[in-house]
Coordinates of C-alpha atoms and ligand atoms in Angstrom, one line a residue:
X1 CA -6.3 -44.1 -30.2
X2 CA -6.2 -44.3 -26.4
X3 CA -5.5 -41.1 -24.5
X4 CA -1.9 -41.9 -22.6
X5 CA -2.9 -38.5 -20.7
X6 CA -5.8 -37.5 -18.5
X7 CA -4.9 -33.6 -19.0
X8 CA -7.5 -31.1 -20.9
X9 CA -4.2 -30.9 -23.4
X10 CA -3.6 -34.5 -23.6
X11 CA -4.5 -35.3 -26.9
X12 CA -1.0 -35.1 -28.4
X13 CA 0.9 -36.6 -26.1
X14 CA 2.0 -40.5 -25.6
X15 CA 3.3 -40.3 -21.6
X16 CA 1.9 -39.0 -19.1
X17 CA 3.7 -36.1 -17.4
X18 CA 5.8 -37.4 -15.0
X19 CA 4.8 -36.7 -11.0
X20 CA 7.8 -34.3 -10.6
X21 CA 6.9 -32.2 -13.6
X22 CA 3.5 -32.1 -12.7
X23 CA 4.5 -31.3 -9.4
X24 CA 6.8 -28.6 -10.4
X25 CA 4.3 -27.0 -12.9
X26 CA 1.1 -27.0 -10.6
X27 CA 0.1 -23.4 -9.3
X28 CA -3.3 -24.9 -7.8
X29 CA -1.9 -24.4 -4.6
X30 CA -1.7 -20.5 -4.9
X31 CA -3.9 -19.5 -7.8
X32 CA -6.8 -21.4 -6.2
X33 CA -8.0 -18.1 -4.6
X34 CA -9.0 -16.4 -8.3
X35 CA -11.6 -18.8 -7.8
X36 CA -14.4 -16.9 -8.0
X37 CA -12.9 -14.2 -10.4
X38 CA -12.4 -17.3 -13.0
X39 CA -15.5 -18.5 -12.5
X40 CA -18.1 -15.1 -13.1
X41 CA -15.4 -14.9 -16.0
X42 CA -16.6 -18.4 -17.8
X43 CA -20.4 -17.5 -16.7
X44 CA -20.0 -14.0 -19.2
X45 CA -17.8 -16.1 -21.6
X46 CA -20.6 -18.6 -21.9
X47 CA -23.0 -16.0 -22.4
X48 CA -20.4 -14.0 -25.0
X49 CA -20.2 -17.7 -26.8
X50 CA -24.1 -18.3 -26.8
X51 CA -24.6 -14.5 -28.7
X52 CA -21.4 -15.7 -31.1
X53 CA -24.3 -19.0 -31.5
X54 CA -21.1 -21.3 -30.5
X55 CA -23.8 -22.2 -27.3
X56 CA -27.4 -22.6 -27.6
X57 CA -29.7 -21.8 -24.6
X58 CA -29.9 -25.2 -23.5
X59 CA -26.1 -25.4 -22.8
X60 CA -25.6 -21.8 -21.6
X61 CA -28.1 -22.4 -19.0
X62 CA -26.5 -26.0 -18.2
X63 CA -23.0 -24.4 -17.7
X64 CA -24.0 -21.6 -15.6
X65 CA -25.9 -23.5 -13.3
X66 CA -23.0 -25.9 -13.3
X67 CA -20.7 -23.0 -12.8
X68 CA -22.4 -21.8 -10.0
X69 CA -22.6 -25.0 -7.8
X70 CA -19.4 -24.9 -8.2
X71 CA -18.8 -22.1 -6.6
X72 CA -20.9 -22.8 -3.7
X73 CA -19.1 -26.0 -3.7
X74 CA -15.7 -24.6 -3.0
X75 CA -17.3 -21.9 -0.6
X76 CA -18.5 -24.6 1.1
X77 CA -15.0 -26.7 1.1
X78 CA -17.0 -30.0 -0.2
X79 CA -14.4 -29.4 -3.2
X80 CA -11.7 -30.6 -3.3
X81 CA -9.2 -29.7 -6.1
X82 CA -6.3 -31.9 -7.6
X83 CA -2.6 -30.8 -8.6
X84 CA -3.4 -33.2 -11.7
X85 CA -5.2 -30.6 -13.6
X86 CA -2.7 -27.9 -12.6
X87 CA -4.0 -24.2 -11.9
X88 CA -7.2 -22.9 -11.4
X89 CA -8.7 -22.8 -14.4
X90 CA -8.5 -26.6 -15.6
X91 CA -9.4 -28.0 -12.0
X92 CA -12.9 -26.0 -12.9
X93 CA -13.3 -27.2 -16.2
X94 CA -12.5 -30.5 -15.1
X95 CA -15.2 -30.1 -12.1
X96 CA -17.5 -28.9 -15.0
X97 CA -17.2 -30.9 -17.7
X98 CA -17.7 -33.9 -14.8
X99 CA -20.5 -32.6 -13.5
X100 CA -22.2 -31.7 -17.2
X101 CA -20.2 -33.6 -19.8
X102 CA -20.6 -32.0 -23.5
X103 CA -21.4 -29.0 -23.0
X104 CA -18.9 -28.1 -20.7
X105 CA -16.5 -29.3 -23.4
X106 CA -17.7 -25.9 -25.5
X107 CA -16.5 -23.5 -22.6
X108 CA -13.2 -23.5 -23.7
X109 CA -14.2 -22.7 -27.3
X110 CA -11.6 -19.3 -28.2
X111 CA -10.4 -19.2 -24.7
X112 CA -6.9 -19.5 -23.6
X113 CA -5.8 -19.8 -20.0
X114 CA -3.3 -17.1 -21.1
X115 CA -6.3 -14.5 -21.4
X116 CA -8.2 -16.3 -18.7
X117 CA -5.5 -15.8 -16.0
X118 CA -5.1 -12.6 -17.1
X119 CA -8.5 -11.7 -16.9
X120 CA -9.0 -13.6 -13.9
X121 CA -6.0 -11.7 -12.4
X122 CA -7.1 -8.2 -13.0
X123 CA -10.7 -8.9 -11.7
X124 CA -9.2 -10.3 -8.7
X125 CA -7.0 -7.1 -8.3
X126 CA -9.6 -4.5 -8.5
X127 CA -11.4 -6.0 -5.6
X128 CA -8.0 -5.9 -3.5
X129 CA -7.1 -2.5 -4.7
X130 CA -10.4 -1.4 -3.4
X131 CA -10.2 -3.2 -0.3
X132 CA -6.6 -1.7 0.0
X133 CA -7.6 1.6 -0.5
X134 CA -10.3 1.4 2.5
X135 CA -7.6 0.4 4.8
X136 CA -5.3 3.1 3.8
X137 CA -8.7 5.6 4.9
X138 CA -9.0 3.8 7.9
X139 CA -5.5 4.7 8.5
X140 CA -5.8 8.0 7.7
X141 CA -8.6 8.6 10.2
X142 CA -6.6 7.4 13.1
X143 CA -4.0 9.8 11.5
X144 CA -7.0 12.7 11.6
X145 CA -8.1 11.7 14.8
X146 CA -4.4 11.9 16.8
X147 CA -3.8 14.8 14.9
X148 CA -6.9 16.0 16.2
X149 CA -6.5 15.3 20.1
X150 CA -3.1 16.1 20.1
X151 CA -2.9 19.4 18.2
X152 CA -1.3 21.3 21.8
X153 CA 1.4 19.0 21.8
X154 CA 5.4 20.7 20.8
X155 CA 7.8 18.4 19.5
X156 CA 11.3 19.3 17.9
X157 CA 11.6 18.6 14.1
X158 CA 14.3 16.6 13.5
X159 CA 16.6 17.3 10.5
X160 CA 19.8 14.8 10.6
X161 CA 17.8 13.3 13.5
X162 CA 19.5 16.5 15.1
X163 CA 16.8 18.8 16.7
X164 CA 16.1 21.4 14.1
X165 CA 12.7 23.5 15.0
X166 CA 10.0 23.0 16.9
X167 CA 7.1 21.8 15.0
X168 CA 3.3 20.7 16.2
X169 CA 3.2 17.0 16.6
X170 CA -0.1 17.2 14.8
X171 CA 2.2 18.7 11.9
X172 CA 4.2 15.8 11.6
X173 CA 1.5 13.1 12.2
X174 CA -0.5 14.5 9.5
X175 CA 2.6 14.4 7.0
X176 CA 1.6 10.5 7.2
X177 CA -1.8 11.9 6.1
X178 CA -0.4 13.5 2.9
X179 CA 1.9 10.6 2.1
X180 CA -1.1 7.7 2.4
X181 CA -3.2 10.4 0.4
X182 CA -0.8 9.8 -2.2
X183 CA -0.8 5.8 -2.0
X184 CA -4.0 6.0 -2.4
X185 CA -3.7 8.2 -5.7
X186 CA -1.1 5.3 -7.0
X187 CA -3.5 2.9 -5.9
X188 CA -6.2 4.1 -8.3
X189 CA -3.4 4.4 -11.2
X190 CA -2.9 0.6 -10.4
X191 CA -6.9 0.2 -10.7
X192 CA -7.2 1.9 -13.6
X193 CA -4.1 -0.6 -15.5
X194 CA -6.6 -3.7 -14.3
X195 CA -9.7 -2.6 -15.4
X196 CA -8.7 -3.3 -19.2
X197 CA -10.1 -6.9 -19.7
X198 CA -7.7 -9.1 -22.1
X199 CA -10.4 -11.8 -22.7
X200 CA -11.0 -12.7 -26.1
X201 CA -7.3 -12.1 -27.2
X202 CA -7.1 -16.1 -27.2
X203 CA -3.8 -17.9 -26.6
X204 CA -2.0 -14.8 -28.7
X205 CA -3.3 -14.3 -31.7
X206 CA -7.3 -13.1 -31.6
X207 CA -10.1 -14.9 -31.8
X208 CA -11.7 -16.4 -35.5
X209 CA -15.1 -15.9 -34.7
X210 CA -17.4 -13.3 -33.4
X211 CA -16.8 -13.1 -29.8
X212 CA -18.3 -9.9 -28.3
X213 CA -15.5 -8.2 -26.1
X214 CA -17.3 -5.4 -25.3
X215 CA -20.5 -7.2 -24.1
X216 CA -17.8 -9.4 -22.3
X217 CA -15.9 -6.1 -20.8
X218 CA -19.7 -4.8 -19.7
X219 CA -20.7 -8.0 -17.9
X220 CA -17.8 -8.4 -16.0
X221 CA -17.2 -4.6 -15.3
X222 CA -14.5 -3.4 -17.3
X223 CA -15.0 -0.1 -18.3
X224 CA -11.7 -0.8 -21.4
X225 CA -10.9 -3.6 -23.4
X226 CA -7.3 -4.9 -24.6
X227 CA -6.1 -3.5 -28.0
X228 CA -3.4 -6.0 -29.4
X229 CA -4.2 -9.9 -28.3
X230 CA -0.2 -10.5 -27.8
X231 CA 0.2 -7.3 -25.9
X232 CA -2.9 -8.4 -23.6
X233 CA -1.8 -12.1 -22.6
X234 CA 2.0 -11.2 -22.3
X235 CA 1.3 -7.7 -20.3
X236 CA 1.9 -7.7 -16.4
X237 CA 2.6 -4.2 -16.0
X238 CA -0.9 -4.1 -14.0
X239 CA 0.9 -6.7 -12.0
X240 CA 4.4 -5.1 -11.0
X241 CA 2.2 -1.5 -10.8
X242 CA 0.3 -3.3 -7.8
X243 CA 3.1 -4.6 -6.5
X244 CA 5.2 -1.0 -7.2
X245 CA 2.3 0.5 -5.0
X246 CA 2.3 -1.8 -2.2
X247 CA 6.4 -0.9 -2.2
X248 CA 5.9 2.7 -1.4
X249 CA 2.7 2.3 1.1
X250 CA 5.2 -0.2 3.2
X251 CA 8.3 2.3 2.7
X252 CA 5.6 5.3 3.9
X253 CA 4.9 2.6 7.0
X254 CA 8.2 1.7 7.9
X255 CA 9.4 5.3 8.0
X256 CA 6.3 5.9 10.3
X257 CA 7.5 2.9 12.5
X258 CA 10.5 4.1 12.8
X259 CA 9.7 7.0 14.5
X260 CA 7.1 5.3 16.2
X261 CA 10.3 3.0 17.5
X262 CA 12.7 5.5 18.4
X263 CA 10.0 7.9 20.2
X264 CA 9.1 5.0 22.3
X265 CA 12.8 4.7 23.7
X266 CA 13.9 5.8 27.2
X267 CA 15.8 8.5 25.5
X268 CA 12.7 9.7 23.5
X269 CA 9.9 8.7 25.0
X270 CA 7.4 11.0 23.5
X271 CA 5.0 8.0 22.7
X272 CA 3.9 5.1 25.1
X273 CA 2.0 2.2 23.3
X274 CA -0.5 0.4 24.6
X275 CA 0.4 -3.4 26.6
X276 CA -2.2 -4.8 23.6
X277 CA 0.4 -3.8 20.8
X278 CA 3.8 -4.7 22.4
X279 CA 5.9 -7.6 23.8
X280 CA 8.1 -8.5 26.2
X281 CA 10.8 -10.4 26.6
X282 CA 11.4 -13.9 27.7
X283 CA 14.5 -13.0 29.6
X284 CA 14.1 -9.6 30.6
X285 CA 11.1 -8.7 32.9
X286 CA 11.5 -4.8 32.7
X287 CA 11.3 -4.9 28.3
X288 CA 8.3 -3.5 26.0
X289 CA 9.2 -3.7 23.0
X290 CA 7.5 -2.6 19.7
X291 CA 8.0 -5.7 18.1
X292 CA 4.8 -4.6 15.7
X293 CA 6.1 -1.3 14.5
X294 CA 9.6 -3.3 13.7
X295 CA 7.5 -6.3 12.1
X296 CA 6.1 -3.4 9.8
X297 CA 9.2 -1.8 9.2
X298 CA 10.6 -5.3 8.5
X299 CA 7.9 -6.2 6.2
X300 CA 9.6 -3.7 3.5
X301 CA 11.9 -6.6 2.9
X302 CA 9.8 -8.9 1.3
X303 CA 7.4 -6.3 -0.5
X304 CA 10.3 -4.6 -2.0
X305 CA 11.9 -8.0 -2.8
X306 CA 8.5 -9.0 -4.4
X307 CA 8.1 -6.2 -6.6
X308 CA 11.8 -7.0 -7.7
X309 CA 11.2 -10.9 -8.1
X310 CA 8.1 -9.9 -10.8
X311 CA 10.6 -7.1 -12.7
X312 CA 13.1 -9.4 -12.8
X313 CA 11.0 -12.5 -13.9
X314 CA 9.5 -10.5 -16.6
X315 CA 12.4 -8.9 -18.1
X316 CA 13.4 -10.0 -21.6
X317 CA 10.7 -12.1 -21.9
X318 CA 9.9 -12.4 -25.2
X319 CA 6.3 -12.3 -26.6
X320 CA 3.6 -13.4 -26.1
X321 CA 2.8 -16.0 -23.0
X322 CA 5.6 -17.6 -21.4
X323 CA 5.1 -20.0 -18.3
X324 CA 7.6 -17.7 -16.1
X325 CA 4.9 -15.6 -16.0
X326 CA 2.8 -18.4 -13.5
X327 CA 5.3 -17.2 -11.0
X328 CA 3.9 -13.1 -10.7
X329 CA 1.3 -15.0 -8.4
X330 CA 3.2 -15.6 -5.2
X331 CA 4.5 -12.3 -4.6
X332 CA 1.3 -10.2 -6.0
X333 CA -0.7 -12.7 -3.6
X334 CA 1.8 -12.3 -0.6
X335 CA 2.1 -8.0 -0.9
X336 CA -1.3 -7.7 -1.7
X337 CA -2.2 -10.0 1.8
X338 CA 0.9 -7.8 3.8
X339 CA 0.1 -4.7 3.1
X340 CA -3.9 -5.3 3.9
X341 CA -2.2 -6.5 7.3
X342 CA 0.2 -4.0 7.9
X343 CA -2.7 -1.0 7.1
X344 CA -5.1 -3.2 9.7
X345 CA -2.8 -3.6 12.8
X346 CA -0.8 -0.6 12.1
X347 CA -4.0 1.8 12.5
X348 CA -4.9 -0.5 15.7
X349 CA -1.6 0.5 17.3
X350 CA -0.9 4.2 16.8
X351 CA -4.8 4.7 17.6
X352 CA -3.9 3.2 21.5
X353 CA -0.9 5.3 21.8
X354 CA -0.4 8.0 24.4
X355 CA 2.0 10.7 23.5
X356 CA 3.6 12.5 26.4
X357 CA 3.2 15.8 26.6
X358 CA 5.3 17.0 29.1
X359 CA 8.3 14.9 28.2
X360 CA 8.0 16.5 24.1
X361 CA 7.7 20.1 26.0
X362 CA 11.2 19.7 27.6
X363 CA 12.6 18.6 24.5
X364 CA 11.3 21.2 22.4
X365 CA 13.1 23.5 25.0
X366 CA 16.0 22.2 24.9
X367 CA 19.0 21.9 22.0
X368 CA 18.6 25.8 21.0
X369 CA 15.5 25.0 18.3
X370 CA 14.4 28.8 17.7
X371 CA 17.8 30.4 16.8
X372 CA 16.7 30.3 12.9
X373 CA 13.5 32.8 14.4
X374 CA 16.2 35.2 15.9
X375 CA 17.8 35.2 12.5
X376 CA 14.8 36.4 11.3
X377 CA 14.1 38.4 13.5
X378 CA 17.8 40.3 13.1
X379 CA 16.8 40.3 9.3
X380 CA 13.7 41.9 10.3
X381 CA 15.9 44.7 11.9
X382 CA 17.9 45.1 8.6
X383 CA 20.8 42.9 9.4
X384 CA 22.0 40.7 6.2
X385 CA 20.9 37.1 6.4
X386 CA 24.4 35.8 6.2
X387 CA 25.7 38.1 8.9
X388 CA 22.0 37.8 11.3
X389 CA 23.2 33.5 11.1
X390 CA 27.0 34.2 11.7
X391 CA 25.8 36.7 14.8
X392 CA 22.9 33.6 16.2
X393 CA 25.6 31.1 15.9
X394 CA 28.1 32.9 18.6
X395 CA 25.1 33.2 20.9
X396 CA 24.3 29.4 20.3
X397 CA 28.1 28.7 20.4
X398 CA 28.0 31.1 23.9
X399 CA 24.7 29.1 25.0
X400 CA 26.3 25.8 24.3
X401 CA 29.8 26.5 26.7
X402 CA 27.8 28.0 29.1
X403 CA 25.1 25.6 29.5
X404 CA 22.2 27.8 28.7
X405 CA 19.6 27.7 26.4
X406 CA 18.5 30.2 23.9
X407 CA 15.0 30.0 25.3
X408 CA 15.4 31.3 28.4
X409 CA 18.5 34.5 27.3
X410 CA 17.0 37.8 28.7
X411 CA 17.2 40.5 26.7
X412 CA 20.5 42.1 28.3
X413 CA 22.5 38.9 27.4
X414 CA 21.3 38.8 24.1
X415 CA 22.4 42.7 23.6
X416 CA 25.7 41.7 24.5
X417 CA 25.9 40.3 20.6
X418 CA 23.9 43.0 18.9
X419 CA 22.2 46.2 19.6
X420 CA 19.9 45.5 16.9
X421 CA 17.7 43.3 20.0
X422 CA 15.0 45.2 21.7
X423 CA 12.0 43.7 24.1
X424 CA 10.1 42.6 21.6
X425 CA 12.2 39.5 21.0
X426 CA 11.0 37.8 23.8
X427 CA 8.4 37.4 21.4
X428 CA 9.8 35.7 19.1
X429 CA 12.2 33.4 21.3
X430 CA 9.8 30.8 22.8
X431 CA 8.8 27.5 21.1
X432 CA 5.0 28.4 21.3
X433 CA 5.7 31.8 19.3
X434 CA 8.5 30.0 16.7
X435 CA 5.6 27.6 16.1
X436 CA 2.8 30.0 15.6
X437 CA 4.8 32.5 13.5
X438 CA 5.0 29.6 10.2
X439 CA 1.6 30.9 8.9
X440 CA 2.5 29.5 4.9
X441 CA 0.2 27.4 3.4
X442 CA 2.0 24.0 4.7
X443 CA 3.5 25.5 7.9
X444 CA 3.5 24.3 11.3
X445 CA 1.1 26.9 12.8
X446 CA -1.2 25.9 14.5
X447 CA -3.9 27.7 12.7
X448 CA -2.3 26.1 9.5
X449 CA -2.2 22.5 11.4
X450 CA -6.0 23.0 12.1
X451 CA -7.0 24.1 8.9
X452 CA -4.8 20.9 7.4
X453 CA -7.2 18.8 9.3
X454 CA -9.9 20.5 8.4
X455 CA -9.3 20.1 4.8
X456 CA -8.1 16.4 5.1
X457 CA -11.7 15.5 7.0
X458 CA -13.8 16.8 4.6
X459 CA -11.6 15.2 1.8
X460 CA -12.0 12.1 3.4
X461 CA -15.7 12.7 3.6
X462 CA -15.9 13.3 0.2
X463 CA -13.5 10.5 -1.0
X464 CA -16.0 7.3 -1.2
X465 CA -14.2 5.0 -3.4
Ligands
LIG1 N1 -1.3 -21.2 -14.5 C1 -0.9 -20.4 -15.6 C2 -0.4 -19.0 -15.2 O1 -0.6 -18.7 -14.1 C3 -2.0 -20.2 -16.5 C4 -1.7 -20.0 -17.9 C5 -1.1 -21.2 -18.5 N2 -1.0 -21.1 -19.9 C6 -0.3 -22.0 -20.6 N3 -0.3 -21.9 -21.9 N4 0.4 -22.9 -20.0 O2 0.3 -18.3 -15.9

């Protein structure tokens, strides 16, 4: 009987898919970048199929080398692929069995493009993860480095985005520090999900013949195989992990822009970035704005709604493969390429900024940022804590009506409020001394700041993957 289809599936239908459909149903367009993940993944298939004696030598050798000028093929662009054969996977095969004929008919043999994309998926992720993760400790070195050359600088700490106490700069740039650090820990959670190959589950069921998965895991450098076939074809966690990951790198970012944003204001101006990472405006000749920093704060929209399109697509899904599933691609593929972005241009523009020291001095003087060190210092003395705050809040309230700041009280006004002051709390008053007397592991000292940056630059050192 004539074939009425052209399609590697064809055999049982009688029409041809209409354009539409095939249209509709394509994911060519996107998926064409697992590539080279699907391809090494036939090469060790073959192999697998020539030990299970479904291939002899003849063949495996034909494929391979088939396989691979393909490759170079579509490195080179000479190929050209066709929304005909749908994804990926089929436009190879199809290029294959072309190129080949018979024995690229065997390829197939167990395989299901429901472990295949899997497979090809996960292999694919690894090598973004670790690309990711190199980004992220690029970052982190600019993070080391400002921390580093700006470790005299006094900003306030903000609670409320109300000054609250003065803190080192380098304090809260390497906070970022500590946050990517733990990106990166996610990041390896996510690895570890994709490095459990699927292949050999079939379309759902297993394969009836014996298919070495573990030789198949070695060769393609899995260190776990799959252990239920209709878990491993259905199963996208790996996916939405990824994508969960990317969410709180971009939320880490945006937070980090923001500030970046709002120190750069008139009214802040801690921070100037450099003319290479800002605009201006068509209309207004005086503006420079950080139109990057927003982009990356901005960018949490669409990672956040990617990792939501994937939940969403997969929930209630029943088992096992279900063509939704074609539609994790686009958002994976459009985080993953994001966030690579985001880590790249953001590291190129806090590593040009110029903080501005004299401008986060003032600032730190001003809005009464050491009266939680008088209360200590009143506790010190033996006065309750609840009383010592009640007693610092008149003098602020005094400070406040008569345009002082707490800074700069001598010690006869202070006495005016308790006899429990003496000399020595000019000590303790000044930003420089509120700074240096947080000496906990995690403070703000500076000796605590240093030691921080210590620690993270050896970790770094030490952290190769
Ligand atoms: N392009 C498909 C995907 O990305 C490949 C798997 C298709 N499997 C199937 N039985 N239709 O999910």
């Amino acid at each position: 009987m004539k074939k009425n289809s052209n399609k590697a599936w064809g055999g049982r239908f009688r029409m041809p898919l209409s354009k539409n459909a095939e249209k509709f149903t394509a994911s060519i367009d996107f998926d064409k970048r697992l590539y080279k993940a699907d391809i090494l993944q036939s090469i060790a298939y073959a192999k697998a199929l020539k030990k299970a004696k479904v291939l002899n030598e003849k063949e495996l050798k034909k494929i391979t080398n088939g396989l691979e000028g393909i490759m170079r093929g579509i490195e080179s662009g000479r190929i050209k692929y066709s929304i005909e054969f749908e994804d990926i996977h089929m436009n190879i095969e199809k290029l294959l069995i072309d190129q080949i004929g018979d024995a690229g008919k065997k390829l197939h043999t167990g395989r299901s493009r429901n472990d295949q994309v899997s497979t090809d998926l996960r292999m694919y992720l690894k090598g973004e993860i670790t690309e990711v993760i190199a980004l992220i400790k690029r970052l982190q070195q600019v993070v080391l480095e400002l921390a580093e050359e700006n470790i005299s600088i006094m900003i306030p700490g903000y609670t409320h985005l109300q000054r609250a106490q003065p803190v080192l700069l380098s304090h809260q740039l390497m906070a970022y520090y500590e946050m990517l650090e733990r990106d990166k820990a996610r990041l390896r959670q996510a690895y570890e999900r994709c490095d459990v190959m699927p292949l050999g589950s079939g379309a759902l069921a297993g394969v009836n013949f014996n298919l070495d998965r573990i030789f198949l895991a070695k060769e393609l450098g899995f260190s776990q195989i799959t252990q239920n076939s209709m878990d491993a074809v259905s199963d996208r966690d790996f996916v939405i992990d990824c994508l969960s990951a990317s969410a709180q790198i971009i939320m880490h970012l945006s937070r980090f822009s923001e500030e970046i944003i709002l120190w750069s204001t008139f009214e802040f101006d801690y921070i100037e970035l450099s003319d290479a990472y800002t605009t201006g405006s068509s209309l207004m000749p005086q503006k420079k704005n950080p139109d990057i920093a927003e982009l990356v704060r901005g960018k949490s929209g669409r990672i956040y709604g990617n990792l939501f399109s994937v939940l969403t697509m997969m929930k209630a899904l029943p088992l096992a493969y279900n063509r939704d599933m074609q539609e994790d691609k686009e958002p994976l593929f459009d985080s993953i390429d994001t966030i690579k972005e985001v880590l790249q241009i953001f590291a190129e523009m806090i590593k040009s900024a110029k903080f501005n020291k004299e401008i986060a001095d003032k600032a730190v003087r001003k809005g009464h940022l050491t009266a939680t060190d008088i209360v200590y210092y009143l506790v010190r003395q033996g006065v309750p804590f609840r009383d010592a705050h009640e007693n610092v809040g008149k003098i602020v309230a005094h400070c406040v009506e008569s345009n002082m700041e707490l800074e700069y009280l001598s010690l006869k006004q202070l006495k005016e409020f308790s006899d429990k002051f003496s000399y020595d709390v000019q000590r303790i008053i000044s930003a420089e001394a509120s700074i240096a007397s947080k000496e906990t592991v995690g403070g703000t000292s500076s000796k605590k700041v240093r030691e921080a940056i210590k620690s993270a630059r050896t970790n770094l050192l030490r952290d190769k993957a």
